[in-house]
Short mmCIF file of C-alpha atoms and ligand atoms in Angstrom, two decimals:
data_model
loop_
_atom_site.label_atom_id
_atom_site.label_comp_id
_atom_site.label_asym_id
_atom_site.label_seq_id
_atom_site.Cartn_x
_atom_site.Cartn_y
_atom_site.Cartn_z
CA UNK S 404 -70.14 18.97 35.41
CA UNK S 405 -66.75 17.89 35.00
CA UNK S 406 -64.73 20.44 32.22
CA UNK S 407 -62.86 17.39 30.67
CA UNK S 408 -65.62 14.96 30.08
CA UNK S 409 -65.71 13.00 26.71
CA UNK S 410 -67.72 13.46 23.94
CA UNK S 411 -69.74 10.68 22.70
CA UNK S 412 -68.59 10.62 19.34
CA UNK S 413 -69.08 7.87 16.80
CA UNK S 414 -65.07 7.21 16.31
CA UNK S 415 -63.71 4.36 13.47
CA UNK S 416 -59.88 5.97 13.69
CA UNK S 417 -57.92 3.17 12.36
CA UNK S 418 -60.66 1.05 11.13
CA UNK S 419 -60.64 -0.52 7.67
CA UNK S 420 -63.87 -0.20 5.71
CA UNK S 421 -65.34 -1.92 2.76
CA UNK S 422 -68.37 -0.74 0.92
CA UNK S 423 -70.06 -2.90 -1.86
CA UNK S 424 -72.08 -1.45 -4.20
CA UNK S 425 -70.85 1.89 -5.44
CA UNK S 426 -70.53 3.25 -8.49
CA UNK S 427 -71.73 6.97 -8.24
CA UNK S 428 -72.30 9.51 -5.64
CA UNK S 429 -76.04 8.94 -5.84
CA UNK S 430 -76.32 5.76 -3.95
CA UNK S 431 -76.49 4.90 -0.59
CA UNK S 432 -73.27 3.40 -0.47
CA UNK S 433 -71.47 6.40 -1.65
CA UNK S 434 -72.94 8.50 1.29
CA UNK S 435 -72.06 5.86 3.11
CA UNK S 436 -68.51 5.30 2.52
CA UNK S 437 -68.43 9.34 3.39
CA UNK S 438 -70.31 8.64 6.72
CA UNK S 439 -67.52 5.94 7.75
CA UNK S 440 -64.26 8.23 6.46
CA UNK S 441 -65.97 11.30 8.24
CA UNK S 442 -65.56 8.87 11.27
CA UNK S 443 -62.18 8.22 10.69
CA UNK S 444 -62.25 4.64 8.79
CA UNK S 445 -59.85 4.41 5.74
CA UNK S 446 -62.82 3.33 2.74
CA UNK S 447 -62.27 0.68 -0.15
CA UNK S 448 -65.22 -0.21 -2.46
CA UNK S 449 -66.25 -2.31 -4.96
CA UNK S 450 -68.14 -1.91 -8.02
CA UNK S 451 -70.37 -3.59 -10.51
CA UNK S 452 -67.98 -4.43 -14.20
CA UNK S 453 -69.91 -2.71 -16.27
CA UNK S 454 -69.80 0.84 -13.92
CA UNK S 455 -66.50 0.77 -12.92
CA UNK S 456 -64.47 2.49 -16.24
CA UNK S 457 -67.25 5.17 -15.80
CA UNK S 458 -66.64 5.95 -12.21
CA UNK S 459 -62.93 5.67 -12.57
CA UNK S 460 -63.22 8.52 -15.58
CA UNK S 461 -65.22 10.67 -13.33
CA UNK S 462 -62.83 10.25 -10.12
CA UNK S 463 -59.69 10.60 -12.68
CA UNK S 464 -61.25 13.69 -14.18
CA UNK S 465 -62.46 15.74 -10.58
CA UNK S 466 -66.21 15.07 -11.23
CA UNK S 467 -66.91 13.71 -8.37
CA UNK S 468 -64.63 16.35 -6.38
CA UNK S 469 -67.47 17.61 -4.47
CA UNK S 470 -68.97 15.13 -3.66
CA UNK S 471 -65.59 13.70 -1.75
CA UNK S 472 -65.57 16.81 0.06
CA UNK S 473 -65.78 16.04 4.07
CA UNK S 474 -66.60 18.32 6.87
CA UNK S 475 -63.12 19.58 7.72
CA UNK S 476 -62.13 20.27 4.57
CA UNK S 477 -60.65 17.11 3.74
CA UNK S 478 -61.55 14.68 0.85
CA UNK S 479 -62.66 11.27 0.81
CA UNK S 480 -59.86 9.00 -1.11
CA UNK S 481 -60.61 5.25 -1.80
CA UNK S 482 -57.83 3.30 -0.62
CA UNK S 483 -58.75 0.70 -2.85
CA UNK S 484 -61.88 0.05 -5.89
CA UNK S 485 -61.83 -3.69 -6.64
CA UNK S 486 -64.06 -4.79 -9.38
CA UNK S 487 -66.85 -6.58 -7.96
CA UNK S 488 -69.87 -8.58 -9.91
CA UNK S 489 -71.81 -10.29 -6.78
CA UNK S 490 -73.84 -12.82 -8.85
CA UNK S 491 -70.67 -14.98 -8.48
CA UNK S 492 -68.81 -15.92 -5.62
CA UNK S 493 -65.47 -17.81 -7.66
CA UNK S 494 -64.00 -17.62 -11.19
CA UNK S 495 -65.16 -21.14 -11.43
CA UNK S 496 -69.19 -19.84 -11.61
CA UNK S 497 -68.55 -17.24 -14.01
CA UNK S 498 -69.84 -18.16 -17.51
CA UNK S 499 -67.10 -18.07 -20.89
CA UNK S 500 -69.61 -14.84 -22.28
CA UNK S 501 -68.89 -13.22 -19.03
CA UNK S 502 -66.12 -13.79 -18.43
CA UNK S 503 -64.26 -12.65 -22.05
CA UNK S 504 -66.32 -10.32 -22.19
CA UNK S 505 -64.89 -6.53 -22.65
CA UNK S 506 -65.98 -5.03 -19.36
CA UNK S 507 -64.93 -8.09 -17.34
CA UNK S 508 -62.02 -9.83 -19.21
CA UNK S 509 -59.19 -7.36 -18.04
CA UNK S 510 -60.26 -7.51 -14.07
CA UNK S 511 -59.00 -9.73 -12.76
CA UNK S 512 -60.89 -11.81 -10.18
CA UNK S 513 -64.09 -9.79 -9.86
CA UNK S 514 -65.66 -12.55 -7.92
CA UNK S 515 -66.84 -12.33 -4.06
CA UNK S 516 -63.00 -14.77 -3.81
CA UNK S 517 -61.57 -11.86 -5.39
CA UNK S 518 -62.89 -9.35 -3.24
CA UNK S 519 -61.72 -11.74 -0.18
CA UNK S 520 -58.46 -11.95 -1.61
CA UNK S 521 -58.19 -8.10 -1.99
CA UNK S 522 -58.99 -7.57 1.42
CA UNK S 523 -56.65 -10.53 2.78
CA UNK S 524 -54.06 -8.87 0.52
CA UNK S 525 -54.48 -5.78 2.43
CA UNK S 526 -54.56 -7.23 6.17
CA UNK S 527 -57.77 -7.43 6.41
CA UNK S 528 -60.78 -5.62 7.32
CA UNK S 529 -63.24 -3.93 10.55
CA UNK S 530 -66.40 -3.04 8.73
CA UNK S 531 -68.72 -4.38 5.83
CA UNK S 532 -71.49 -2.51 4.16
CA UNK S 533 -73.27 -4.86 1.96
CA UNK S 534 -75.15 -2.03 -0.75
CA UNK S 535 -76.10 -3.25 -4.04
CA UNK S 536 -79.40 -5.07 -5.82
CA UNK S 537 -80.40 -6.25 -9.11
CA UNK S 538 -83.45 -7.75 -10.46
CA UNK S 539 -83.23 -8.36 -13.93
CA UNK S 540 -87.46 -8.55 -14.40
CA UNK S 541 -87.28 -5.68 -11.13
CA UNK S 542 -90.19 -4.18 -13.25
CA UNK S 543 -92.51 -7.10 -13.56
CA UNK S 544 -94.98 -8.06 -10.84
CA UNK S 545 -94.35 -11.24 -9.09
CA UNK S 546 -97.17 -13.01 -10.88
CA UNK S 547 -95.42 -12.26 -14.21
CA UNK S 548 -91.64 -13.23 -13.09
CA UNK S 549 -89.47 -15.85 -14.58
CA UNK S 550 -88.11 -18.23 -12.26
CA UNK S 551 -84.79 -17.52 -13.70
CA UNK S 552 -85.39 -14.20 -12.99
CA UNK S 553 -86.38 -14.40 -9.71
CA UNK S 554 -83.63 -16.63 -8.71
CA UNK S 555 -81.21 -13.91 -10.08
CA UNK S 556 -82.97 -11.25 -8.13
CA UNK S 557 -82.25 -13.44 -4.68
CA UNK S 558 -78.57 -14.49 -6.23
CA UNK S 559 -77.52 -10.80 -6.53
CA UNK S 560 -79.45 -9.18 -3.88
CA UNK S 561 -79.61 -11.63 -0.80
CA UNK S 562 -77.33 -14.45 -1.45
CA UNK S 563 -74.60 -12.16 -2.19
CA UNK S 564 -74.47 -11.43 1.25
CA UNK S 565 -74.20 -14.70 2.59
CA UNK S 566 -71.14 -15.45 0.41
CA UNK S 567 -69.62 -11.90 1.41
CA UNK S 568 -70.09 -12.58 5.16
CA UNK S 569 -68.97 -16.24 4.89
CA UNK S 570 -65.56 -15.27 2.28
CA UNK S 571 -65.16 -12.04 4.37
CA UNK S 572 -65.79 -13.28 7.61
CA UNK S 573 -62.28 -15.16 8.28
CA UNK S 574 -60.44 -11.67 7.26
CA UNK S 575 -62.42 -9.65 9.60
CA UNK S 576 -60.47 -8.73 12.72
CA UNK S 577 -62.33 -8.59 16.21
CA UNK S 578 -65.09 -6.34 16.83
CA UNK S 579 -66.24 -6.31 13.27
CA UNK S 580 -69.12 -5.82 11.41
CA UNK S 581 -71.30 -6.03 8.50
CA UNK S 582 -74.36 -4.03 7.59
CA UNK S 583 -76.78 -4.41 4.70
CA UNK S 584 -79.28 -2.44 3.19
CA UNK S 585 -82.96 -3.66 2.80
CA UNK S 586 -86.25 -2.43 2.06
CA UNK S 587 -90.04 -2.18 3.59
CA UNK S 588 -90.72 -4.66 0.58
CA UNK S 589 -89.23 -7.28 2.74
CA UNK S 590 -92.22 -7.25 5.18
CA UNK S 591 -94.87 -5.32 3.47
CA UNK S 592 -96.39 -5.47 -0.19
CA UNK S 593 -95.32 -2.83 -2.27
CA UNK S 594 -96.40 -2.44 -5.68
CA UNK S 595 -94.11 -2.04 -8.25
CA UNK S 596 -90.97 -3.60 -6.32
CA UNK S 597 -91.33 -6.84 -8.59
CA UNK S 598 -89.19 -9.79 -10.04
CA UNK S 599 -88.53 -11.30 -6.76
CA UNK S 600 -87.18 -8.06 -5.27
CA UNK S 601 -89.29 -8.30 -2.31
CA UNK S 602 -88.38 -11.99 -1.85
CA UNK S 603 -84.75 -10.97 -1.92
CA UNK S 604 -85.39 -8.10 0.89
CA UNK S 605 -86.49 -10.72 3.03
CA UNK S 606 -84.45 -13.37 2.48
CA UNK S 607 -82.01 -10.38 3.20
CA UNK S 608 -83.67 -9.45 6.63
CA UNK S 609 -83.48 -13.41 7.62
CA UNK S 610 -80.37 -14.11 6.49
CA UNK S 611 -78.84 -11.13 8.65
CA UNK S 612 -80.44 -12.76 11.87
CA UNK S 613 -78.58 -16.30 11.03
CA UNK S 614 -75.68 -14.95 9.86
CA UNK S 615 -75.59 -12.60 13.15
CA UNK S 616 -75.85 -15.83 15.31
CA UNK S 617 -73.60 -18.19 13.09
CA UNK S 618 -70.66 -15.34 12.36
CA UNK S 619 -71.36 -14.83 16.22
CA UNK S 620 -70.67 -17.62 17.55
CA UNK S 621 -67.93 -18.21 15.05
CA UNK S 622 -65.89 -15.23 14.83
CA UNK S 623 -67.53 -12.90 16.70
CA UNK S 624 -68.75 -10.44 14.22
CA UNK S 625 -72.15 -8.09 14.18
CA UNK S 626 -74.21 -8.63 11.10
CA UNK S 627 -77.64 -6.12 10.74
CA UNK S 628 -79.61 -4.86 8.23
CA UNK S 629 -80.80 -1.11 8.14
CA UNK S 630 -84.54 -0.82 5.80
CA UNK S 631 -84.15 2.62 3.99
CA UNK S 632 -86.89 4.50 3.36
CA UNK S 633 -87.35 5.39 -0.78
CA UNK S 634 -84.53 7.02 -2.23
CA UNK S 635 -84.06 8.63 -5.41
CA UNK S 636 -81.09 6.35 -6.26
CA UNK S 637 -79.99 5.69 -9.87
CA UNK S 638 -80.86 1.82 -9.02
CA UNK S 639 -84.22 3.02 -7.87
CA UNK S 640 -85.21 4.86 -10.94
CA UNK S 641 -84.49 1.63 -12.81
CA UNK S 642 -86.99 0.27 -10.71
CA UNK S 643 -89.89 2.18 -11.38
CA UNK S 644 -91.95 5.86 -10.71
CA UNK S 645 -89.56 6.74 -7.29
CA UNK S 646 -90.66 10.01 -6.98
CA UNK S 647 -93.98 8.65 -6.58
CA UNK S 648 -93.16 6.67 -3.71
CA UNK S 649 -91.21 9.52 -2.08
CA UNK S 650 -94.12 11.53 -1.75
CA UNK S 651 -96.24 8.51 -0.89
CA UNK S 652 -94.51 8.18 1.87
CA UNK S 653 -93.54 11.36 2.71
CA UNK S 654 -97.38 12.02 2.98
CA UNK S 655 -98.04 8.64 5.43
CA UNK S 656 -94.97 9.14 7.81
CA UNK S 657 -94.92 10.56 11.73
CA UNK S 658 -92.05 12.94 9.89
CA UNK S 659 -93.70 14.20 6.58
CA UNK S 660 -90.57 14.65 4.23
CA UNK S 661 -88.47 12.43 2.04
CA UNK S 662 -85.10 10.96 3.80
CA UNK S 663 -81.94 11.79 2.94
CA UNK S 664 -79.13 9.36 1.82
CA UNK S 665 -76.66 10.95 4.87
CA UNK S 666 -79.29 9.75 7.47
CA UNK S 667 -78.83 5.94 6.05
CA UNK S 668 -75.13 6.62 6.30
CA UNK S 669 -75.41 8.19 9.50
CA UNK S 670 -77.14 5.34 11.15
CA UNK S 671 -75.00 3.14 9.06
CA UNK S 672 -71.84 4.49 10.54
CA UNK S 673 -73.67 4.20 14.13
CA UNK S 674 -74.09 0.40 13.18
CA UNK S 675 -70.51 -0.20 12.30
CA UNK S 676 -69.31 1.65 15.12
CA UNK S 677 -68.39 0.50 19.12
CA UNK S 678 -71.40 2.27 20.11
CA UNK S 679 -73.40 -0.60 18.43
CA UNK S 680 -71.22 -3.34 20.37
CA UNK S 681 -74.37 -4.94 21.74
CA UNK S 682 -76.14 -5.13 18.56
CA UNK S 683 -76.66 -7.59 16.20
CA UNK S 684 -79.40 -9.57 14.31
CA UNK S 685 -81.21 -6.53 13.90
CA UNK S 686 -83.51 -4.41 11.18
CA UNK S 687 -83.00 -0.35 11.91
CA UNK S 688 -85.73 1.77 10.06
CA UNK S 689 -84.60 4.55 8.46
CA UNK S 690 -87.64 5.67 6.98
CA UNK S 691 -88.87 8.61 8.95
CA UNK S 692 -91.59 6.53 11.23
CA UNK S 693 -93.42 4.69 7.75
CA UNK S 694 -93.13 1.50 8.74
CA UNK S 695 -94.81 1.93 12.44
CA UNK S 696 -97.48 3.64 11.07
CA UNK S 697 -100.88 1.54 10.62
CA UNK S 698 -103.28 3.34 9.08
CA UNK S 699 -102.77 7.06 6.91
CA UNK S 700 -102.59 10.27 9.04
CA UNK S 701 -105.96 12.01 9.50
CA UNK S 702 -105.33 14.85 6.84
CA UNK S 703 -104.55 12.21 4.48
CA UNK S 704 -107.96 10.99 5.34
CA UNK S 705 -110.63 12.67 2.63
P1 NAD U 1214 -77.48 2.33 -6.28
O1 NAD U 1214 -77.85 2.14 -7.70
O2 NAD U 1214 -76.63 3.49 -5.92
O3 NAD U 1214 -76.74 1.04 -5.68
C1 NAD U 1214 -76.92 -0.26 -6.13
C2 NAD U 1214 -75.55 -0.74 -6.56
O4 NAD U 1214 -75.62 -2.15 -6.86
C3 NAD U 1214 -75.06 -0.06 -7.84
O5 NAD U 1214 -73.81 0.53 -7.62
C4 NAD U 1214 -74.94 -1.21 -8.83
O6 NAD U 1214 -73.87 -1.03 -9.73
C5 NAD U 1214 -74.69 -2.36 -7.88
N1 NAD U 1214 -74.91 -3.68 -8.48
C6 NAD U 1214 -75.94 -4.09 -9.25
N2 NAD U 1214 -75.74 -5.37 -9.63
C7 NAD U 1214 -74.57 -5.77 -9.08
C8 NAD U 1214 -73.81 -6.97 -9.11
N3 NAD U 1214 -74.23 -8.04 -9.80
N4 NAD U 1214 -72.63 -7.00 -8.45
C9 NAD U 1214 -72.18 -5.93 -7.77
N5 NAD U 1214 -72.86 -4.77 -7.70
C10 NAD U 1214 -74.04 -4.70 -8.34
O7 NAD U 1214 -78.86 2.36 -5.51
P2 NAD U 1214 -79.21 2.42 -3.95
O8 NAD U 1214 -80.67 2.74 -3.93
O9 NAD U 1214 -78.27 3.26 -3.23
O10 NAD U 1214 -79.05 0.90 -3.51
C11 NAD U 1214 -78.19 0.47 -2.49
C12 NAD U 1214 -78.93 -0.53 -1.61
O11 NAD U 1214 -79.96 0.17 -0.91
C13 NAD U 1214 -79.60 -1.67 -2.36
O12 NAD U 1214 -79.51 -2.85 -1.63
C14 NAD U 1214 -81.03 -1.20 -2.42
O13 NAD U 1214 -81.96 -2.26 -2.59
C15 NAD U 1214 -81.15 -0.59 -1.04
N6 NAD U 1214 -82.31 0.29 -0.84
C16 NAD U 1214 -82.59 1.30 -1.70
C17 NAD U 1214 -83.70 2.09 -1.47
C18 NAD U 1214 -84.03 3.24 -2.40
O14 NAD U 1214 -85.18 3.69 -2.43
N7 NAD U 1214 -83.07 3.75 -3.16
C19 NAD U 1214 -84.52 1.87 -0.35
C20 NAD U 1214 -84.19 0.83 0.51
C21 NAD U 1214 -83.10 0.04 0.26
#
């Protein structure tokens, strides 16, 4: 073997990263946004209005210290946190009541535009992670949901993306990509996951198979979609009995524990990376084997 050969490293030096969809260190896109600086990528994000004055106390006060920390000994910095409410993709769409309100009416343009202006502003950007959901009747079952509330649920949660990779899209220098983050309830029933969530999962999971061939052939950027096993997530437990489903599936799956937000990151970072050149238009499971499996294991047989 030769003494000099290469490691295959997942390597994003001098790659510019936006994540969407954090506001604590719980979430996926927090682990994320770690993933992609551990890989060399300098990390924006945005976040949600009414989160962000609580995430900027905590980073101003060292709360989150820790959780910055990166192997090496180095810590994770945002270069940038833009204010970001993805129900709206212009000023124009945002109602009066939103819009004077007191967690929005000092921000600036906290619109998808706004966003795309942010990143224009800051010459642009390589990578995409698309990590946020909200269904405002999340807790109802689809039999009992609103259509307004369903319609929000696919505003926030799918078309959000759509606007993101179609306002991003012309700022994103070659090689790019965009990831988002679905969920099993795109392709499966799963009780509980209600008020159009599901519909939004897999609008999600379609829309990143068009958008990979349209931003394709257009620009020549990767768009997929990684389906996360259950997470303990602060968005989660709004949702509904988590832990519940954690063990669920920790019970049913080929490898019997509960996933770990760095694995989504991990694979998220492999997705974003030149080692996922040839890949687009694609779901990756993260979910420990659940999804492939077709009937329970035989000790969780009585
Ligand atoms: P999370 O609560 O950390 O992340 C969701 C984020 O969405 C929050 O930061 C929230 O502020 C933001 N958000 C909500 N409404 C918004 C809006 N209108 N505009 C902008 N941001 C908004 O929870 P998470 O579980 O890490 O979720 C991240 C993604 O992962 C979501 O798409 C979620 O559906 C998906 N996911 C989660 C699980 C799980 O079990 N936790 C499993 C599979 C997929």
């Amino acid at each position: 073997m030769r003494e000099d050969h290469a490691v295959l490293a997942i390597d994003l030096t001098g790659k510019r990263a936006w994540v969407a969809g954090v506001a604590d260190e719980r979430g996926f896109g927090f682990a994320i946004a770690k993933a992609l600086a551990a890989a060399g990528a300098t990390v924006s994000i945005a976040t949600w209005p009414p989160l962000l004055k609580l995430l900027q106390l905590r980073l101003a006060r060292g709360r989150l210290d820790e959780a910055l920390a990166l192997p090496g000994g180095t810590q994770l910095a945002f270069a940038q946190i833009q204010p970001l409410d993805a129900a709206y993709d212009c000023l124009a769409d945002v109602p009066a009541e939103v819009r004077d309100h007191r967690r929005y009416r000092d921000l600036g343009d906290f619109t998808i535009a706004g966003l795309a202006a942010a990143v224009a502003a800051s010459g642009g950007v390589d990578l995409v992670v698309h990590s946020l959901a909200n269904g405002p009747e999340a807790r109802c079952p689809l039999l009992g949901t609103s259509r307004a509330g369903y319609l929000a649920a696919v505003s926030v949660s799918a078309y959000s993306h759509v606007s993101l990779v179609r306002q991003l899209g012309p700022h994103m220098r070659p090689g790019g990509s965009f990831v988002a983050l679905s969920y099993l309830a795109a392709a499966r029933a799963i009780p509980g996951y209600g008020g159009g969530m599901s519909s939004a999962k897999a609008a999600l999971e379609s829309d990143a198979r068009v958008l990979a061939y349209e931003a394709g052939r257009r620009w020549g950027h990767r768009v997929n979609a990684i389906s996360a096993g259950p997470y303990a997530s602060r968005g989660a437990e709004a949702i509904g009995p988590i832990d519940q489903m954690i063990a669920h599936t920790s019970r049913m799956s080929p490898l019997p524990r509960a996933i770990t937000a760095e694995q989504v990151a991990m694979a998220a970072a492999f997705l974003s990376s030149g080692l996922a050149s040839g890949i687009t238009g694609t779901v990756m499971y993260v979910d420990h084997g659940y999804a492939a499996m077709g009937a329970p294991p035989r000790e969780a047989v009585p």
